[in-house]
PDB file of C-alpha atoms in Angstrom:
ATOM      1  CA  MET A   1       0.000   0.000   0.000  1.00  0.00           C
ATOM      2  CA  LYS A   2       2.826   2.359   0.917  1.00  0.00           C
ATOM      3  CA  GLN A   3       4.539   1.525  -2.371  1.00  0.00           C
ATOM      4  CA  ARG A   4       1.424   2.453  -4.350  1.00  0.00           C
ATOM      5  CA  ALA A   5       1.103   5.699  -2.406  1.00  0.00           C
ATOM      6  CA  GLY A   6       4.707   6.550  -3.228  1.00  0.00           C
ATOM      7  CA  VAL A   7       4.167   5.958  -6.927  1.00  0.00           C
ATOM      8  CA  PHE A   8       1.013   8.045  -6.856  1.00  0.00           C
ATOM      9  CA  THR A   9       2.849  10.880  -5.100  1.00  0.00           C
ATOM     10  CA  ARG A  10       5.645  10.838  -7.691  1.00  0.00           C
ATOM     11  CA  VAL A  11       3.139  10.937 -10.549  1.00  0.00           C
ATOM     12  CA  VAL A  12       1.323  13.902  -8.987  1.00  0.00           C
ATOM     13  CA  ARG A  13       4.601  15.751  -8.508  1.00  0.00           C
ATOM     14  CA  PHE A  14       5.625  15.048 -12.105  1.00  0.00           C
ATOM     15  CA  LEU A  15       2.324  16.339 -13.429  1.00  0.00           C
ATOM     16  CA  ALA A  16       2.531  19.430 -11.245  1.00  0.00           C
ATOM     17  CA  PHE A  17       6.058  20.105 -12.516  1.00  0.00           C
ATOM     18  CA  GLY A  18       4.909  19.785 -16.129  1.00  0.00           C
ATOM     19  CA  LEU A  19       1.966  22.091 -15.490  1.00  0.00           C
ATOM     20  CA  ALA A  20       4.278  24.671 -13.940  1.00  0.00           C
ATOM     21  CA  ILE A  21       6.518  24.624 -17.010  1.00  0.00           C
ATOM     22  CA  MET A  22       3.563  24.999 -19.367  1.00  0.00           C
ATOM     23  CA  THR A  23       2.175  27.853 -17.285  1.00  0.00           C
ATOM     24  CA  SER A  24       5.501  29.691 -17.332  1.00  0.00           C
ATOM     25  CA  PHE A  25       5.670  29.512 -21.124  1.00  0.00           C
ATOM     26  CA  ALA A  26       2.036  30.386 -21.764  1.00  0.00           C
ATOM     27  CA  PRO A  27       2.428  34.197 -21.563  1.00  0.00           C
ATOM     28  CA  ARG A  28       5.387  34.068 -23.915  1.00  0.00           C
ATOM     29  CA  LEU A  29       3.537  31.881 -26.385  1.00  0.00           C
ATOM     30  CA  ALA A  30       0.505  34.162 -26.247  1.00  0.00           C
ATOM     31  CA  ALA A  31       2.694  37.220 -26.802  1.00  0.00           C
ATOM     32  CA  ALA A  32       4.411  35.544 -29.742  1.00  0.00           C
ATOM     33  CA  GLN A  33       1.089  34.598 -31.289  1.00  0.00           C
ATOM     34  CA  THR A  34      -0.220  38.144 -30.805  1.00  0.00           C
ATOM     35  CA  THR A  35       2.878  39.614 -32.414  1.00  0.00           C
ATOM     36  CA  ALA A  36       2.684  37.188 -35.331  1.00  0.00           C
ATOM     37  CA  ALA A  37      -0.997  37.944 -35.846  1.00  0.00           C
ATOM     38  CA  ALA A  38      -0.615  41.727 -35.800  1.00  0.00           C
ATOM     39  CA  ASN A  39      -1.061  43.339 -39.223  1.00  0.00           C
ATOM     40  CA  PRO A  40       0.636  46.601 -40.199  1.00  0.00           C
ATOM     41  CA  GLY A  41      -1.299  49.840 -40.231  1.00  0.00           C
ATOM     42  CA  TYR A  42      -1.105  52.516 -42.916  1.00  0.00           C
ATOM     43  CA  LEU A  43      -2.077  56.119 -43.433  1.00  0.00           C
ATOM     44  CA  VAL A  44      -2.962  57.141 -46.975  1.00  0.00           C
ATOM     45  CA  VAL A  45      -2.885  60.898 -47.461  1.00  0.00           C
ATOM     46  CA  VAL A  46      -3.962  63.016 -50.407  1.00  0.00           C
ATOM     47  CA  GLY A  47      -3.211  66.706 -50.006  1.00  0.00           C
ATOM     48  CA  LYS A  48      -2.776  70.089 -51.649  1.00  0.00           C
ATOM     49  CA  THR A  49      -0.577  72.737 -50.038  1.00  0.00           C
ATOM     50  CA  THR A  50      -1.583  76.390 -49.976  1.00  0.00           C
ATOM     51  CA  ASP A  51       0.928  77.733 -47.413  1.00  0.00           C
ATOM     52  CA  ARG A  52       4.423  76.322 -47.853  1.00  0.00           C
ATOM     53  CA  ALA A  53       5.906  78.103 -44.848  1.00  0.00           C
ATOM     54  CA  LYS A  54       3.416  76.450 -42.500  1.00  0.00           C
ATOM     55  CA  ILE A  55       3.867  73.074 -44.138  1.00  0.00           C
ATOM     56  CA  GLY A  56       7.639  73.369 -43.784  1.00  0.00           C
ATOM     57  CA  ALA A  57       7.390  73.973 -40.038  1.00  0.00           C
ATOM     58  CA  TYR A  58       4.886  71.170 -39.718  1.00  0.00           C
ATOM     59  CA  ALA A  59       7.012  68.685 -41.677  1.00  0.00           C
ATOM     60  CA  ALA A  60      10.080  69.448 -39.568  1.00  0.00           C
ATOM     61  CA  SER A  61       8.236  68.291 -36.438  1.00  0.00           C
ATOM     62  CA  LEU A  62       7.240  64.875 -37.790  1.00  0.00           C
ATOM     63  CA  PRO A  63      10.401  62.674 -37.784  1.00  0.00           C
ATOM     64  CA  PRO A  64      10.630  62.154 -34.003  1.00  0.00           C
ATOM     65  CA  ILE A  65       6.907  61.349 -33.847  1.00  0.00           C
ATOM     66  CA  TYR A  66       7.292  58.709 -36.537  1.00  0.00           C
ATOM     67  CA  ALA A  67      10.427  57.358 -34.862  1.00  0.00           C
ATOM     68  CA  SER A  68       8.690  56.998 -31.500  1.00  0.00           C
ATOM     69  CA  LEU A  69       6.190  54.583 -33.064  1.00  0.00           C
ATOM     70  CA  ASP A  70       8.516  52.923 -35.596  1.00  0.00           C
ATOM     71  CA  GLY A  71       6.524  54.456 -38.444  1.00  0.00           C
ATOM     72  CA  TYR A  72       7.970  55.493 -41.785  1.00  0.00           C
ATOM     73  CA  TYR A  73       7.102  56.517 -45.330  1.00  0.00           C
ATOM     74  CA  LEU A  74       6.599  53.905 -48.045  1.00  0.00           C
ATOM     75  CA  ALA A  75       5.864  56.479 -50.733  1.00  0.00           C
ATOM     76  CA  ILE A  76       5.674  60.253 -50.764  1.00  0.00           C
ATOM     77  CA  GLY A  77       5.504  62.619 -53.692  1.00  0.00           C
ATOM     78  CA  ALA A  78       3.475  64.781 -56.041  1.00  0.00           C
ATOM     79  CA  PRO A  79       2.837  64.856 -59.789  1.00  0.00           C
ATOM     80  CA  GLY A  80       6.184  64.778 -61.569  1.00  0.00           C
ATOM     81  CA  ARG A  81       7.963  63.695 -58.394  1.00  0.00           C
ATOM     82  CA  GLY A  82       7.173  60.062 -57.849  1.00  0.00           C
ATOM     83  CA  VAL A  83       3.376  60.239 -58.172  1.00  0.00           C
ATOM     84  CA  THR A  84       1.233  59.958 -61.299  1.00  0.00           C
ATOM     85  CA  TRP A  85      -2.526  60.356 -61.157  1.00  0.00           C
ATOM     86  CA  LEU A  86      -4.143  57.971 -63.624  1.00  0.00           C
ATOM     87  CA  GLU A  87      -7.831  58.502 -62.882  1.00  0.00           C
ATOM     88  CA  GLY A  88      -9.960  61.044 -61.090  1.00  0.00           C
ATOM     89  CA  PRO A  89      -9.960  64.770 -60.379  1.00  0.00           C
ATOM     90  CA  TRP A  90      -6.912  65.008 -58.088  1.00  0.00           C
ATOM     91  CA  THR A  91      -4.331  65.562 -60.794  1.00  0.00           C
ATOM     92  CA  ASP A  92      -2.505  68.221 -58.773  1.00  0.00           C
ATOM     93  CA  ARG A  93      -2.464  66.490 -55.381  1.00  0.00           C
ATOM     94  CA  SER A  94       0.364  64.971 -53.388  1.00  0.00           C
ATOM     95  CA  LEU A  95       0.143  61.399 -52.167  1.00  0.00           C
ATOM     96  CA  ILE A  96       1.649  59.764 -49.107  1.00  0.00           C
ATOM     97  CA  VAL A  97       1.575  56.179 -47.884  1.00  0.00           C
ATOM     98  CA  ALA A  98       3.009  55.752 -44.375  1.00  0.00           C
ATOM     99  CA  LYS A  99       3.407  52.471 -42.510  1.00  0.00           C
ATOM    100  CA  PHE A 100       3.261  51.502 -38.825  1.00  0.00           C
ATOM    101  CA  PRO A 101       3.917  48.102 -37.228  1.00  0.00           C
ATOM    102  CA  THR A 102       0.229  47.716 -36.335  1.00  0.00           C
ATOM    103  CA  ARG A 103      -3.097  49.306 -37.155  1.00  0.00           C
ATOM    104  CA  ALA A 104      -3.214  50.498 -33.547  1.00  0.00           C
ATOM    105  CA  GLY A 105       0.127  52.194 -34.171  1.00  0.00           C
ATOM    106  CA  ALA A 106      -1.407  54.323 -36.898  1.00  0.00           C
ATOM    107  CA  ASP A 107      -4.095  55.426 -34.437  1.00  0.00           C
ATOM    108  CA  ALA A 108      -1.490  56.086 -31.749  1.00  0.00           C
ATOM    109  CA  PHE A 109       0.364  58.329 -34.183  1.00  0.00           C
ATOM    110  CA  TRP A 110      -2.690  60.202 -35.406  1.00  0.00           C
ATOM    111  CA  TRP A 111      -4.428  60.720 -32.084  1.00  0.00           C
ATOM    112  CA  GLY A 112      -1.311  60.965 -29.927  1.00  0.00           C
ATOM    113  CA  GLU A 113      -0.548  64.159 -28.049  1.00  0.00           C
ATOM    114  CA  ALA A 114       2.618  64.832 -30.056  1.00  0.00           C
ATOM    115  CA  TYR A 115       0.880  64.697 -33.423  1.00  0.00           C
ATOM    116  CA  ARG A 116      -2.169  66.595 -32.176  1.00  0.00           C
ATOM    117  CA  ALA A 117       0.223  69.441 -31.336  1.00  0.00           C
ATOM    118  CA  ALA A 118       2.094  69.147 -34.645  1.00  0.00           C
ATOM    119  CA  ILE A 119      -1.007  69.154 -36.817  1.00  0.00           C
ATOM    120  CA  ARG A 120      -1.970  72.609 -35.559  1.00  0.00           C
ATOM    121  CA  LYS A 121       1.069  73.933 -37.421  1.00  0.00           C
ATOM    122  CA  ARG A 122      -0.627  73.222 -40.739  1.00  0.00           C
ATOM    123  CA  ASP A 123      -3.977  74.820 -39.920  1.00  0.00           C
ATOM    124  CA  ASN A 124      -5.258  76.636 -43.030  1.00  0.00           C
ATOM    125  CA  ALA A 125      -2.195  75.478 -44.946  1.00  0.00           C
ATOM    126  CA  GLY A 126      -3.912  73.137 -47.377  1.00  0.00           C
ATOM    127  CA  VAL A 127      -6.639  70.615 -48.042  1.00  0.00           C
ATOM    128  CA  PHE A 128      -6.154  67.016 -46.936  1.00  0.00           C
ATOM    129  CA  SER A 129      -7.949  63.710 -47.139  1.00  0.00           C
ATOM    130  CA  VAL A 130      -6.597  61.001 -44.838  1.00  0.00           C
ATOM    131  CA  VAL A 131      -7.651  57.405 -44.269  1.00  0.00           C
ATOM    132  CA  ALA A 132      -6.193  54.616 -42.139  1.00  0.00           C
ATOM    133  CA  ILE A 133      -6.143  51.019 -43.360  1.00  0.00           C
ATOM    134  CA  GLU A 134      -5.096  47.694 -41.899  1.00  0.00           C
ATOM    135  CA  GLY A 135      -2.687  45.560 -43.862  1.00  0.00           C
ATOM    136  CA  ALA A 136      -3.434  42.018 -44.952  1.00  0.00           C
ATOM    137  CA  GLY A 137      -0.260  40.550 -43.521  1.00  0.00           C
ATOM    138  CA  SER A 138       3.230  41.966 -43.873  1.00  0.00           C
ATOM    139  CA  THR A 139       3.865  44.564 -46.568  1.00  0.00           C
ATOM    140  CA  PRO A 140       4.725  42.433 -49.606  1.00  0.00           C
ATOM    141  CA  PHE A 141       7.148  44.861 -51.261  1.00  0.00           C
ATOM    142  CA  GLU A 142       8.609  48.146 -50.121  1.00  0.00           C
ATOM    143  CA  GLY A 143      11.673  50.341 -50.331  1.00  0.00           C
ATOM    144  CA  ALA A 144      13.339  52.225 -53.154  1.00  0.00           C
ATOM    145  CA  GLY A 145      12.364  50.709 -56.489  1.00  0.00           C
ATOM    146  CA  ALA A 146       9.078  49.191 -55.327  1.00  0.00           C
ATOM    147  CA  GLY A 147       5.947  50.249 -57.172  1.00  0.00           C
ATOM    148  CA  PHE A 148       2.615  51.139 -55.550  1.00  0.00           C
ATOM    149  CA  LEU A 149      -0.871  51.730 -56.855  1.00  0.00           C
ATOM    150  CA  VAL A 150      -3.574  53.429 -54.772  1.00  0.00           C
ATOM    151  CA  VAL A 151      -7.119  52.786 -55.997  1.00  0.00           C
ATOM    152  CA  MET A 152     -10.108  54.626 -54.520  1.00  0.00           C
ATOM    153  CA  THR A 153     -13.632  54.039 -55.774  1.00  0.00           C
ATOM    154  CA  GLY A 154     -17.141  55.029 -54.743  1.00  0.00           C
ATOM    155  CA  PRO A 155     -20.731  55.068 -55.992  1.00  0.00           C
ATOM    156  CA  THR A 156     -22.684  58.009 -57.326  1.00  0.00           C
ATOM    157  CA  GLY A 157     -26.020  56.556 -56.214  1.00  0.00           C
ATOM    158  CA  LYS A 158     -27.348  55.996 -59.725  1.00  0.00           C
ATOM    159  CA  GLY A 159     -28.455  52.425 -59.098  1.00  0.00           C
ATOM    160  CA  PRO A 160     -27.598  48.877 -58.006  1.00  0.00           C
ATOM    161  CA  HIS A 161     -25.620  48.321 -61.191  1.00  0.00           C
ATOM    162  CA  GLU A 162     -22.856  50.464 -59.657  1.00  0.00           C
ATOM    163  CA  LEU A 163     -22.383  48.038 -56.772  1.00  0.00           C
ATOM    164  CA  GLN A 164     -22.206  45.105 -59.165  1.00  0.00           C
ATOM    165  CA  ALA A 165     -19.645  46.915 -61.308  1.00  0.00           C
ATOM    166  CA  SER A 166     -17.697  47.872 -58.183  1.00  0.00           C
ATOM    167  CA  GLU A 167     -17.469  44.240 -57.081  1.00  0.00           C
ATOM    168  CA  ARG A 168     -16.378  43.174 -60.545  1.00  0.00           C
ATOM    169  CA  ALA A 169     -13.801  45.982 -60.691  1.00  0.00           C
ATOM    170  CA  ALA A 170     -12.352  44.917 -57.332  1.00  0.00           C
ATOM    171  CA  ALA A 171     -12.174  41.284 -58.440  1.00  0.00           C
ATOM    172  CA  SER A 172     -10.527  42.334 -61.712  1.00  0.00           C
ATOM    173  CA  LEU A 173      -7.966  44.399 -59.795  1.00  0.00           C
ATOM    174  CA  ILE A 174      -7.159  41.503 -57.477  1.00  0.00           C
ATOM    175  CA  ASP A 175      -6.685  39.057 -60.351  1.00  0.00           C
ATOM    176  CA  GLY A 176      -4.649  41.460 -62.460  1.00  0.00           C
ATOM    177  CA  VAL A 177      -2.332  42.439 -59.632  1.00  0.00           C
ATOM    178  CA  LYS A 178      -1.714  38.795 -58.795  1.00  0.00           C
ATOM    179  CA  ARG A 179      -1.066  37.820 -62.419  1.00  0.00           C
ATOM    180  CA  SER A 180       1.480  40.629 -62.782  1.00  0.00           C
ATOM    181  CA  GLY A 181       3.513  39.570 -59.754  1.00  0.00           C
ATOM    182  CA  GLY A 182       2.104  42.133 -57.339  1.00  0.00           C
ATOM    183  CA  GLN A 183       0.140  41.788 -54.122  1.00  0.00           C
ATOM    184  CA  LEU A 184      -2.559  43.723 -52.361  1.00  0.00           C
ATOM    185  CA  VAL A 185      -1.364  45.541 -49.256  1.00  0.00           C
ATOM    186  CA  ASN A 186      -4.865  45.566 -47.727  1.00  0.00           C
ATOM    187  CA  SER A 187      -8.325  44.117 -48.257  1.00  0.00           C
ATOM    188  CA  ALA A 188     -10.210  45.234 -51.354  1.00  0.00           C
ATOM    189  CA  GLY A 189     -13.556  45.050 -49.568  1.00  0.00           C
ATOM    190  CA  ILE A 190     -16.003  47.912 -49.179  1.00  0.00           C
ATOM    191  CA  GLY A 191     -15.480  50.038 -46.082  1.00  0.00           C
ATOM    192  CA  GLN A 192     -12.129  48.516 -45.125  1.00  0.00           C
ATOM    193  CA  PHE A 193     -10.693  51.851 -44.005  1.00  0.00           C
ATOM    194  CA  THR A 194     -11.220  54.547 -41.385  1.00  0.00           C
ATOM    195  CA  PRO A 195     -11.589  58.212 -42.426  1.00  0.00           C
ATOM    196  CA  MET A 196      -9.215  60.311 -40.294  1.00  0.00           C
ATOM    197  CA  GLU A 197      -9.477  63.748 -41.901  1.00  0.00           C
ATOM    198  CA  GLY A 198     -11.490  65.360 -44.676  1.00  0.00           C
ATOM    199  CA  ASP A 199     -14.558  64.163 -46.475  1.00  0.00           C
ATOM    200  CA  THR A 200     -14.360  60.988 -48.497  1.00  0.00           C
ATOM    201  CA  VAL A 201     -16.727  60.066 -51.295  1.00  0.00           C
ATOM    202  CA  PHE A 202     -15.132  56.647 -51.680  1.00  0.00           C
ATOM    203  CA  ASP A 203     -16.172  53.337 -50.177  1.00  0.00           C
ATOM    204  CA  ARG A 204     -13.047  51.407 -51.191  1.00  0.00           C
ATOM    205  CA  VAL A 205      -9.410  52.325 -50.688  1.00  0.00           C
ATOM    206  CA  VAL A 206      -6.999  49.682 -51.944  1.00  0.00           C
ATOM    207  CA  VAL A 207      -3.206  49.739 -52.080  1.00  0.00           C
ATOM    208  CA  ALA A 208      -1.286  47.306 -54.286  1.00  0.00           C
ATOM    209  CA  ALA A 209       2.472  46.784 -54.403  1.00  0.00           C
ATOM    210  CA  TRP A 210       4.966  45.328 -56.855  1.00  0.00           C
ATOM    211  CA  PRO A 211       8.641  44.445 -56.399  1.00  0.00           C
ATOM    212  CA  SER A 212       9.677  46.962 -59.054  1.00  0.00           C
ATOM    213  CA  LEU A 213       8.413  49.981 -60.951  1.00  0.00           C
ATOM    214  CA  ALA A 214       8.737  47.985 -64.164  1.00  0.00           C
ATOM    215  CA  ALA A 215       6.434  45.268 -62.828  1.00  0.00           C
ATOM    216  CA  ARG A 216       3.845  47.828 -61.776  1.00  0.00           C
ATOM    217  CA  ASP A 217       4.039  49.676 -65.064  1.00  0.00           C
ATOM    218  CA  ALA A 218       3.690  46.391 -66.955  1.00  0.00           C
ATOM    219  CA  TYR A 219       0.430  45.818 -65.093  1.00  0.00           C
ATOM    220  CA  LEU A 220      -0.760  49.341 -65.914  1.00  0.00           C
ATOM    221  CA  ALA A 221      -0.143  48.656 -69.605  1.00  0.00           C
ATOM    222  CA  SER A 222      -1.945  45.306 -69.495  1.00  0.00           C
ATOM    223  CA  ALA A 223      -5.398  44.248 -70.622  1.00  0.00           C
ATOM    224  CA  ASP A 224      -6.150  43.438 -66.960  1.00  0.00           C
ATOM    225  CA  ALA A 225      -5.617  47.054 -65.955  1.00  0.00           C
ATOM    226  CA  ALA A 226      -7.703  48.294 -68.889  1.00  0.00           C
ATOM    227  CA  GLU A 227     -10.586  46.022 -67.872  1.00  0.00           C
ATOM    228  CA  ALA A 228     -10.410  47.094 -64.219  1.00  0.00           C
ATOM    229  CA  LYS A 229     -10.484  50.724 -65.342  1.00  0.00           C
ATOM    230  CA  ARG A 230     -13.484  50.073 -67.577  1.00  0.00           C
ATOM    231  CA  LEU A 231     -15.381  48.458 -64.700  1.00  0.00           C
ATOM    232  CA  ARG A 232     -14.494  51.327 -62.361  1.00  0.00           C
ATOM    233  CA  SER A 233     -16.005  53.750 -64.857  1.00  0.00           C
ATOM    234  CA  LEU A 234     -19.292  51.844 -64.534  1.00  0.00           C
ATOM    235  CA  ALA A 235     -19.076  51.692 -60.739  1.00  0.00           C
ATOM    236  CA  GLY A 236     -19.227  55.439 -60.092  1.00  0.00           C
ATOM    237  CA  ILE A 237     -16.253  57.633 -59.265  1.00  0.00           C
ATOM    238  CA  SER A 238     -12.607  56.750 -58.902  1.00  0.00           C
ATOM    239  CA  ALA A 239      -9.203  58.204 -58.153  1.00  0.00           C
ATOM    240  CA  VAL A 240      -6.155  56.121 -58.990  1.00  0.00           C
ATOM    241  CA  ALA A 241      -2.502  57.021 -58.511  1.00  0.00           C
ATOM    242  CA  ALA A 242       0.805  55.279 -59.144  1.00  0.00           C
ATOM    243  CA  ALA A 243       3.447  56.047 -56.513  1.00  0.00           C
ATOM    244  CA  ASN A 244       7.121  55.145 -56.440  1.00  0.00           C
ATOM    245  CA  GLY A 245       8.507  53.470 -53.345  1.00  0.00           C
ATOM    246  CA  ILE A 246      11.278  55.202 -51.425  1.00  0.00           C
ATOM    247  CA  ALA A 247      13.999  54.016 -49.068  1.00  0.00           C
ATOM    248  CA  ARG A 248      12.741  53.641 -45.518  1.00  0.00           C
ATOM    249  CA  THR A 249      12.728  57.069 -43.892  1.00  0.00           C
ATOM    250  CA  GLN A 250      10.947  59.080 -41.225  1.00  0.00           C
ATOM    251  CA  THR A 251      11.993  62.384 -42.781  1.00  0.00           C
ATOM    252  CA  PRO A 252      10.058  63.814 -45.737  1.00  0.00           C
ATOM    253  CA  PRO A 253      12.167  64.819 -48.740  1.00  0.00           C
ATOM    254  CA  ALA A 254      13.191  68.439 -49.073  1.00  0.00           C
ATOM    255  CA  ALA A 255      10.392  70.629 -50.376  1.00  0.00           C
ATOM    256  CA  THR A 256      10.654  72.373 -53.700  1.00  0.00           C
ATOM    257  CA  PRO A 257       8.896  75.628 -54.549  1.00  0.00           C
ATOM    258  CA  LYS A 258       5.827  74.216 -56.252  1.00  0.00           C
ATOM    259  CA  PRO A 259       2.328  75.136 -55.067  1.00  0.00           C
ATOM    260  CA  THR A 260       1.113  71.547 -55.181  1.00  0.00           C
ATOM    261  CA  SER A 261       4.110  69.956 -53.496  1.00  0.00           C
ATOM    262  CA  GLU A 262       3.813  67.201 -50.982  1.00  0.00           C
ATOM    263  CA  ALA A 263       2.382  68.002 -47.595  1.00  0.00           C
ATOM    264  CA  PRO A 264       3.835  65.349 -45.265  1.00  0.00           C
ATOM    265  CA  LYS A 265       1.523  63.663 -42.827  1.00  0.00           C
TER     266      LYS A 265
END
């Protein structure tokens, strides 16, 4: 009887030891899973500068705010300087795509005390439209030489045929990007973004990326791109821009004296 009790005691102790080890590793495993599951966050900014002096002071205050949250620019430019508007009315606007490690990081940047103070420096200095999006996994391609395409579409309210065309345009975009060696940065679904500033008439904001400018431009010259454009024209309104990737940086490039130059976010 004593022998059985001893065996039972040893088994209980062994199980307790194993449970203790599993418990000690559980928080680390949970943290690792959370980190692995976290998707990047992005800010997509369309802007037009009207007061360059204010924008200059504003831009100078941004690098340490980005650095504090490990955020940086993926693309930043204006027409003739790394950005080409292909569809829509914003032919004179700058475009910025900024990345943060998580979607919550984009919110922390935008609503944080430091940026709330900085943004006052650009009051009445331009017109801006800003949305936040969550990435669909890690950014597929980035850095100098990468090619981006920002596609924004929305209905005009003329009928249900617009929604059908919008769905077909999104599906065409997805297929064409994939066939050309690119990937979507975020979901192409309706409403998969958060308006942060300005009025938006769009219900989709999609960013696609390619490993090179040549790969992106090959897509833009393809029948796939032509079909997606045709379907967007049936879906309502659209604004589409090609943007060139830049080397990872938290400092906007030096401004040049053009009235529609980039207005860093």
